[in-house]
C-alpha cells in the first residue's frame, strides 16, 4: 500500500483533558488505526472501549491494542471511545470525513 492510498481525514471530538484522546486516526481501506500518545492508554485507570454507530445504534467491534494504538478490523464512518459509566462517562467521537 502506498501512502497516498491512506485515508487520513478524520475528526476527533472530545475533551482535550482526556489522557487517552487519540492523536491520529487513519485507515487503509480495510482497517482503521487509532493512535494514542505514548503510554496514555496503559496509564489510564480504565482503557476506553470502542463502539461504532450502525443504524443509529452503538455496536461493539473487533479491535486489538498494539503498543499505543487500537487496530480496528474494519473501516467505520462514525464511532466512539467510551470510558466510565453513567454521569462519570467520558466519550470521544471519531468521524471519518468524506475527503481524502
mmCIF file of N, CA and C in Angstrom:
data_model
loop_
_atom_site.group_PDB
_atom_site.id
_atom_site.type_symbol
_atom_site.label_atom_id
_atom_site.label_comp_id
_atom_site.label_asym_id
_atom_site.label_seq_id
_atom_site.Cartn_x
_atom_site.Cartn_y
_atom_site.Cartn_z
ATOM 1 N N UNK A 1 0.839 -1.176 0.000
ATOM 2 C CA UNK A 1 0.000 0.000 0.000
ATOM 3 C C UNK A 1 0.886 1.242 0.000
ATOM 4 N N UNK A 2 0.515 2.194 -0.839
ATOM 5 C CA UNK A 2 1.249 3.457 -0.937
ATOM 6 C C UNK A 2 0.655 4.476 0.028
ATOM 7 N N UNK A 3 1.473 5.394 0.534
ATOM 8 C CA UNK A 3 0.964 6.404 1.472
ATOM 9 C C UNK A 3 -0.224 7.189 0.926
ATOM 10 N N UNK A 4 -0.247 7.438 -0.367
ATOM 11 C CA UNK A 4 -1.362 8.210 -0.939
ATOM 12 C C UNK A 4 -2.674 7.423 -0.951
ATOM 13 N N UNK A 5 -2.622 6.128 -0.662
ATOM 14 C CA UNK A 5 -3.831 5.311 -0.587
ATOM 15 C C UNK A 5 -4.479 5.350 0.802
ATOM 16 N N UNK A 6 -3.821 5.966 1.765
ATOM 17 C CA UNK A 6 -4.365 6.036 3.118
ATOM 18 C C UNK A 6 -5.410 7.147 3.222
ATOM 19 N N UNK A 7 -6.449 6.891 3.984
ATOM 20 C CA UNK A 7 -7.472 7.914 4.257
ATOM 21 C C UNK A 7 -7.129 8.520 5.611
ATOM 22 N N UNK A 8 -6.758 9.804 5.606
ATOM 23 C CA UNK A 8 -6.273 10.466 6.813
ATOM 24 C C UNK A 8 -7.260 11.473 7.380
ATOM 25 N N UNK A 9 -8.371 11.674 6.703
ATOM 26 C CA UNK A 9 -9.292 12.754 7.047
ATOM 27 C C UNK A 9 -10.340 12.295 8.060
ATOM 28 N N UNK A 10 -9.984 12.374 9.330
ATOM 29 C CA UNK A 10 -10.863 12.015 10.443
ATOM 30 C C UNK A 10 -10.981 13.196 11.390
ATOM 31 N N UNK A 11 -12.155 13.338 11.968
ATOM 32 C CA UNK A 11 -12.374 14.333 13.008
ATOM 33 C C UNK A 11 -12.460 13.603 14.346
ATOM 34 N N UNK A 12 -11.746 14.116 15.343
ATOM 35 C CA UNK A 12 -11.756 13.530 16.685
ATOM 36 C C UNK A 12 -12.255 14.612 17.639
ATOM 37 N N UNK A 13 -13.425 14.361 18.277
ATOM 38 C CA UNK A 13 -14.023 15.354 19.166
ATOM 39 C C UNK A 13 -14.189 14.777 20.565
ATOM 40 N N UNK A 14 -13.759 15.547 21.538
ATOM 41 C CA UNK A 14 -13.870 15.153 22.930
ATOM 42 C C UNK A 14 -13.012 16.077 23.770
ATOM 43 N N UNK A 15 -13.099 15.910 25.065
ATOM 44 C CA UNK A 15 -12.333 16.768 25.978
ATOM 45 C C UNK A 15 -10.839 16.594 25.752
ATOM 46 N N UNK A 16 -10.151 17.712 25.584
ATOM 47 C CA UNK A 16 -8.696 17.659 25.414
ATOM 48 C C UNK A 16 -8.000 17.168 26.673
ATOM 49 N N UNK A 17 -8.679 17.261 27.805
ATOM 50 C CA UNK A 17 -8.074 16.840 29.073
ATOM 51 C C UNK A 17 -8.007 15.316 29.228
ATOM 52 N N UNK A 18 -8.696 14.580 28.352
ATOM 53 C CA UNK A 18 -8.662 13.117 28.448
ATOM 54 C C UNK A 18 -7.300 12.604 28.012
ATOM 55 N N UNK A 19 -6.642 11.900 28.889
ATOM 56 C CA UNK A 19 -5.305 11.373 28.612
ATOM 57 C C UNK A 19 -5.315 10.454 27.386
ATOM 58 N N UNK A 20 -6.415 9.744 27.184
ATOM 59 C CA UNK A 20 -6.493 8.739 26.118
ATOM 60 C C UNK A 20 -7.166 9.254 24.839
ATOM 61 N N UNK A 21 -7.327 10.553 24.687
ATOM 62 C CA UNK A 21 -7.887 11.092 23.436
ATOM 63 C C UNK A 21 -6.876 10.823 22.316
ATOM 64 N N UNK A 22 -7.319 10.218 21.207
ATOM 65 C CA UNK A 22 -6.390 9.882 20.123
ATOM 66 C C UNK A 22 -5.694 11.109 19.543
ATOM 67 N N UNK A 23 -4.460 10.911 19.110
ATOM 68 C CA UNK A 23 -3.722 11.987 18.457
ATOM 69 C C UNK A 23 -3.789 11.862 16.931
ATOM 70 N N UNK A 24 -4.183 10.678 16.432
ATOM 71 C CA UNK A 24 -4.291 10.485 14.978
ATOM 72 C C UNK A 24 -5.168 9.275 14.698
ATOM 73 N N UNK A 25 -5.950 9.376 13.614
ATOM 74 C CA UNK A 25 -6.780 8.261 13.149
ATOM 75 C C UNK A 25 -6.645 8.195 11.634
ATOM 76 N N UNK A 26 -6.505 6.996 11.086
ATOM 77 C CA UNK A 26 -6.448 6.813 9.648
ATOM 78 C C UNK A 26 -6.903 5.401 9.308
ATOM 79 N N UNK A 27 -7.152 5.177 8.001
ATOM 80 C CA UNK A 27 -7.476 3.819 7.557
ATOM 81 C C UNK A 27 -6.779 3.536 6.238
ATOM 82 N N UNK A 28 -6.678 2.248 5.939
ATOM 83 C CA UNK A 28 -6.048 1.808 4.691
ATOM 84 C C UNK A 28 -7.067 1.198 3.736
ATOM 85 N N UNK A 29 -8.350 1.439 3.997
ATOM 86 C CA UNK A 29 -9.413 0.875 3.168
ATOM 87 C C UNK A 29 -9.915 -0.453 3.691
ATOM 88 N N UNK A 30 -9.185 -1.070 4.616
ATOM 89 C CA UNK A 30 -9.556 -2.352 5.197
ATOM 90 C C UNK A 30 -9.656 -2.248 6.714
ATOM 91 N N UNK A 31 -8.669 -1.624 7.325
ATOM 92 C CA UNK A 31 -8.610 -1.486 8.783
ATOM 93 C C UNK A 31 -8.475 -0.016 9.154
ATOM 94 N N UNK A 32 -8.910 0.310 10.371
ATOM 95 C CA UNK A 32 -8.765 1.665 10.912
ATOM 96 C C UNK A 32 -7.763 1.616 12.050
ATOM 97 N N UNK A 33 -6.915 2.626 12.104
ATOM 98 C CA UNK A 33 -5.857 2.707 13.101
ATOM 99 C C UNK A 33 -6.081 3.952 13.965
ATOM 100 N N UNK A 34 -6.117 3.755 15.268
ATOM 101 C CA UNK A 34 -6.334 4.853 16.209
ATOM 102 C C UNK A 34 -5.076 4.957 17.070
ATOM 103 N N UNK A 35 -4.340 6.049 16.918
ATOM 104 C CA UNK A 35 -3.067 6.235 17.620
ATOM 105 C C UNK A 35 -3.282 7.139 18.839
ATOM 106 N N UNK A 36 -2.735 6.695 19.966
ATOM 107 C CA UNK A 36 -2.777 7.462 21.204
ATOM 108 C C UNK A 36 -1.372 7.961 21.520
ATOM 109 N N UNK A 37 -1.255 8.962 22.375
ATOM 110 C CA UNK A 37 0.076 9.398 22.783
ATOM 111 C C UNK A 37 0.732 8.265 23.583
ATOM 112 N N UNK A 38 2.029 8.260 23.584
ATOM 113 C CA UNK A 38 2.796 7.162 24.177
ATOM 114 C C UNK A 38 2.386 6.887 25.625
ATOM 115 N N UNK A 39 1.971 5.673 25.901
ATOM 116 C CA UNK A 39 1.637 5.231 27.242
ATOM 117 C C UNK A 39 0.317 5.733 27.798
ATOM 118 N N UNK A 40 -0.416 6.537 27.043
ATOM 119 C CA UNK A 40 -1.626 7.163 27.586
ATOM 120 C C UNK A 40 -2.725 6.167 27.925
ATOM 121 N N UNK A 41 -2.926 5.149 27.121
ATOM 122 C CA UNK A 41 -3.987 4.174 27.390
ATOM 123 C C UNK A 41 -3.579 3.262 28.537
ATOM 124 N N UNK A 42 -2.332 2.834 28.554
ATOM 125 C CA UNK A 42 -1.868 1.952 29.631
ATOM 126 C C UNK A 42 -1.853 2.652 30.980
ATOM 127 N N UNK A 43 -1.658 3.966 30.994
ATOM 128 C CA UNK A 43 -1.618 4.714 32.250
ATOM 129 C C UNK A 43 -3.011 5.083 32.739
ATOM 130 N N UNK A 44 -4.014 4.929 31.889
ATOM 131 C CA UNK A 44 -5.378 5.267 32.280
ATOM 132 C C UNK A 44 -5.910 4.216 33.243
ATOM 133 N N UNK A 45 -6.743 4.653 34.174
ATOM 134 C CA UNK A 45 -7.361 3.732 35.124
ATOM 135 C C UNK A 45 -8.224 2.733 34.368
ATOM 136 N N UNK A 46 -8.926 3.214 33.366
ATOM 137 C CA UNK A 46 -9.826 2.371 32.589
ATOM 138 C C UNK A 46 -9.607 2.656 31.110
ATOM 139 N N UNK A 47 -9.118 1.687 30.355
ATOM 140 C CA UNK A 47 -8.918 1.878 28.920
ATOM 141 C C UNK A 47 -10.284 2.014 28.245
ATOM 142 N N UNK A 48 -10.403 2.918 27.289
ATOM 143 C CA UNK A 48 -11.693 3.098 26.633
ATOM 144 C C UNK A 48 -12.057 1.921 25.732
ATOM 145 N N UNK A 49 -13.355 1.684 25.611
ATOM 146 C CA UNK A 49 -13.868 0.667 24.703
ATOM 147 C C UNK A 49 -14.312 1.389 23.432
ATOM 148 N N UNK A 50 -14.219 0.713 22.302
ATOM 149 C CA UNK A 50 -14.618 1.303 21.031
ATOM 150 C C UNK A 50 -15.953 0.737 20.579
ATOM 151 N N UNK A 51 -16.861 1.630 20.200
ATOM 152 C CA UNK A 51 -18.119 1.243 19.568
ATOM 153 C C UNK A 51 -18.231 2.027 18.265
ATOM 154 N N UNK A 52 -18.970 1.479 17.303
ATOM 155 C CA UNK A 52 -19.274 2.213 16.084
ATOM 156 C C UNK A 52 -20.779 2.383 15.992
ATOM 157 N N UNK A 53 -21.187 3.388 15.245
ATOM 158 C CA UNK A 53 -22.611 3.662 15.084
ATOM 159 C C UNK A 53 -23.107 3.015 13.799
ATOM 160 N N UNK A 54 -24.064 2.095 13.941
ATOM 161 C CA UNK A 54 -24.698 1.425 12.801
ATOM 162 C C UNK A 54 -26.199 1.483 12.999
ATOM 163 N N UNK A 55 -26.895 2.025 12.024
ATOM 164 C CA UNK A 55 -28.355 2.109 12.092
ATOM 165 C C UNK A 55 -28.800 2.750 13.404
ATOM 166 N N UNK A 56 -28.130 3.838 13.781
ATOM 167 C CA UNK A 56 -28.452 4.629 14.976
ATOM 168 C C UNK A 56 -28.251 3.875 16.294
ATOM 169 N N UNK A 57 -27.471 2.793 16.267
ATOM 170 C CA UNK A 57 -27.162 2.033 17.479
ATOM 171 C C UNK A 57 -25.652 1.951 17.650
ATOM 172 N N UNK A 58 -25.218 1.858 18.917
ATOM 173 C CA UNK A 58 -23.801 1.654 19.210
ATOM 174 C C UNK A 58 -23.524 0.157 19.200
ATOM 175 N N UNK A 59 -22.541 -0.256 18.398
ATOM 176 C CA UNK A 59 -22.224 -1.666 18.223
ATOM 177 C C UNK A 59 -20.744 -1.890 18.557
ATOM 178 N N UNK A 60 -20.470 -2.889 19.372
ATOM 179 C CA UNK A 60 -19.075 -3.256 19.646
ATOM 180 C C UNK A 60 -18.460 -3.872 18.395
ATOM 181 N N UNK A 61 -17.195 -3.578 18.152
ATOM 182 C CA UNK A 61 -16.492 -4.135 17.001
ATOM 183 C C UNK A 61 -15.187 -4.776 17.462
ATOM 184 N N UNK A 62 -14.644 -5.630 16.608
ATOM 185 C CA UNK A 62 -13.366 -6.263 16.916
ATOM 186 C C UNK A 62 -12.221 -5.281 16.708
ATOM 187 N N UNK A 63 -11.370 -5.202 17.698
ATOM 188 C CA UNK A 63 -10.146 -4.414 17.590
ATOM 189 C C UNK A 63 -9.135 -4.993 18.566
ATOM 190 N N UNK A 64 -7.886 -4.620 18.385
ATOM 191 C CA UNK A 64 -6.858 -5.082 19.303
ATOM 192 C C UNK A 64 -5.929 -3.920 19.615
ATOM 193 N N UNK A 65 -5.363 -3.973 20.784
ATOM 194 C CA UNK A 65 -4.401 -2.958 21.201
ATOM 195 C C UNK A 65 -3.006 -3.440 20.824
ATOM 196 N N UNK A 66 -2.235 -2.569 20.220
ATOM 197 C CA UNK A 66 -0.855 -2.865 19.853
ATOM 198 C C UNK A 66 -0.032 -1.620 20.165
ATOM 199 N N UNK A 67 0.829 -1.725 21.187
ATOM 200 C CA UNK A 67 1.606 -0.563 21.642
ATOM 201 C C UNK A 67 0.638 0.549 22.043
ATOM 202 N N UNK A 68 0.713 1.681 21.368
ATOM 203 C CA UNK A 68 -0.142 2.828 21.685
ATOM 204 C C UNK A 68 -1.173 3.047 20.587
ATOM 205 N N UNK A 69 -1.759 1.959 20.124
ATOM 206 C CA UNK A 69 -2.686 2.033 19.015
ATOM 207 C C UNK A 69 -3.782 0.987 19.164
ATOM 208 N N UNK A 70 -4.979 1.338 18.715
ATOM 209 C CA UNK A 70 -6.037 0.352 18.509
ATOM 210 C C UNK A 70 -6.076 0.080 17.017
ATOM 211 N N UNK A 71 -6.116 -1.188 16.651
ATOM 212 C CA UNK A 71 -6.268 -1.587 15.252
ATOM 213 C C UNK A 71 -7.647 -2.216 15.125
ATOM 214 N N UNK A 72 -8.495 -1.570 14.342
ATOM 215 C CA UNK A 72 -9.881 -1.986 14.176
ATOM 216 C C UNK A 72 -9.979 -2.802 12.894
ATOM 217 N N UNK A 73 -10.653 -3.934 12.956
ATOM 218 C CA UNK A 73 -10.708 -4.853 11.821
ATOM 219 C C UNK A 73 -11.689 -4.438 10.730
ATOM 220 N N UNK A 74 -11.955 -3.146 10.626
ATOM 221 C CA UNK A 74 -12.844 -2.631 9.582
ATOM 222 C C UNK A 74 -12.707 -1.114 9.511
ATOM 223 N N UNK A 75 -13.288 -0.540 8.478
ATOM 224 C CA UNK A 75 -13.380 0.910 8.349
ATOM 225 C C UNK A 75 -14.773 1.311 8.808
ATOM 226 N N UNK A 76 -14.885 2.393 9.557
ATOM 227 C CA UNK A 76 -16.192 2.855 10.015
ATOM 228 C C UNK A 76 -16.325 4.355 9.764
ATOM 229 N N UNK A 77 -17.568 4.812 9.624
ATOM 230 C CA UNK A 77 -17.829 6.229 9.381
ATOM 231 C C UNK A 77 -17.885 7.037 10.671
ATOM 232 N N UNK A 78 -18.437 6.434 11.728
ATOM 233 C CA UNK A 78 -18.537 7.147 12.997
ATOM 234 C C UNK A 78 -18.464 6.150 14.139
ATOM 235 N N UNK A 79 -17.689 6.484 15.133
ATOM 236 C CA UNK A 79 -17.552 5.626 16.295
ATOM 237 C C UNK A 79 -17.239 6.462 17.521
ATOM 238 N N UNK A 80 -17.114 5.785 18.648
ATOM 239 C CA UNK A 80 -16.796 6.488 19.889
ATOM 240 C C UNK A 80 -15.931 5.623 20.779
ATOM 241 N N UNK A 81 -15.012 6.257 21.450
ATOM 242 C CA UNK A 81 -14.241 5.637 22.524
ATOM 243 C C UNK A 81 -14.928 6.052 23.812
ATOM 244 N N UNK A 82 -15.241 5.080 24.661
ATOM 245 C CA UNK A 82 -16.016 5.352 25.866
ATOM 246 C C UNK A 82 -15.311 4.741 27.077
ATOM 247 N N UNK A 83 -15.223 5.533 28.132
ATOM 248 C CA UNK A 83 -14.682 5.044 29.407
ATOM 249 C C UNK A 83 -15.611 5.519 30.517
ATOM 250 N N UNK A 84 -15.832 4.663 31.494
ATOM 251 C CA UNK A 84 -16.695 5.015 32.612
ATOM 252 C C UNK A 84 -18.150 4.700 32.316
ATOM 253 N N UNK A 85 -19.011 4.998 33.288
ATOM 254 C CA UNK A 85 -20.434 4.735 33.142
ATOM 255 C C UNK A 85 -21.240 5.898 33.695
ATOM 256 N N UNK A 86 -22.485 5.946 33.269
ATOM 257 C CA UNK A 86 -23.419 6.932 33.797
ATOM 258 C C UNK A 86 -22.913 8.353 33.674
ATOM 259 N N UNK A 87 -23.088 9.129 34.739
ATOM 260 C CA UNK A 87 -22.694 10.535 34.720
ATOM 261 C C UNK A 87 -21.173 10.697 34.733
ATOM 262 N N UNK A 88 -20.449 9.630 35.010
ATOM 263 C CA UNK A 88 -18.981 9.680 35.025
ATOM 264 C C UNK A 88 -18.376 9.216 33.696
ATOM 265 N N UNK A 89 -19.222 9.006 32.701
ATOM 266 C CA UNK A 89 -18.743 8.502 31.415
ATOM 267 C C UNK A 89 -18.040 9.604 30.629
ATOM 268 N N UNK A 90 -16.905 9.248 30.047
ATOM 269 C CA UNK A 90 -16.193 10.127 29.121
ATOM 270 C C UNK A 90 -16.271 9.502 27.742
ATOM 271 N N UNK A 91 -16.353 10.363 26.731
ATOM 272 C CA UNK A 91 -16.571 9.882 25.376
ATOM 273 C C UNK A 91 -15.806 10.762 24.392
ATOM 274 N N UNK A 92 -15.169 10.118 23.419
ATOM 275 C CA UNK A 92 -14.527 10.792 22.307
ATOM 276 C C UNK A 92 -15.155 10.240 21.037
ATOM 277 N N UNK A 93 -15.661 11.132 20.182
ATOM 278 C CA UNK A 93 -16.328 10.708 18.952
ATOM 279 C C UNK A 93 -15.339 10.853 17.781
ATOM 280 N N UNK A 94 -15.267 9.799 16.975
ATOM 281 C CA UNK A 94 -14.377 9.763 15.804
ATOM 282 C C UNK A 94 -15.259 9.677 14.565
ATOM 283 N N UNK A 95 -15.060 10.623 13.623
ATOM 284 C CA UNK A 95 -15.863 10.659 12.401
ATOM 285 C C UNK A 95 -14.949 10.637 11.184
ATOM 286 N N UNK A 96 -15.239 9.726 10.275
ATOM 287 C CA UNK A 96 -14.484 9.642 9.008
ATOM 288 C C UNK A 96 -15.103 10.650 8.057
ATOM 289 N N UNK A 97 -14.313 11.615 7.632
ATOM 290 C CA UNK A 97 -14.799 12.630 6.715
ATOM 291 C C UNK A 97 -14.662 12.127 5.285
ATOM 292 N N UNK A 98 -15.445 12.652 4.404
ATOM 293 C CA UNK A 98 -15.510 12.125 3.030
ATOM 294 C C UNK A 98 -14.293 12.460 2.184
ATOM 295 N N UNK A 99 -13.627 13.561 2.461
ATOM 296 C CA UNK A 99 -12.439 13.910 1.678
ATOM 297 C C UNK A 99 -11.323 12.920 1.913
ATOM 298 N N UNK A 100 -10.257 13.035 1.150
ATOM 299 C CA UNK A 100 -9.131 12.121 1.339
ATOM 300 C C UNK A 100 -7.932 12.833 1.867
#
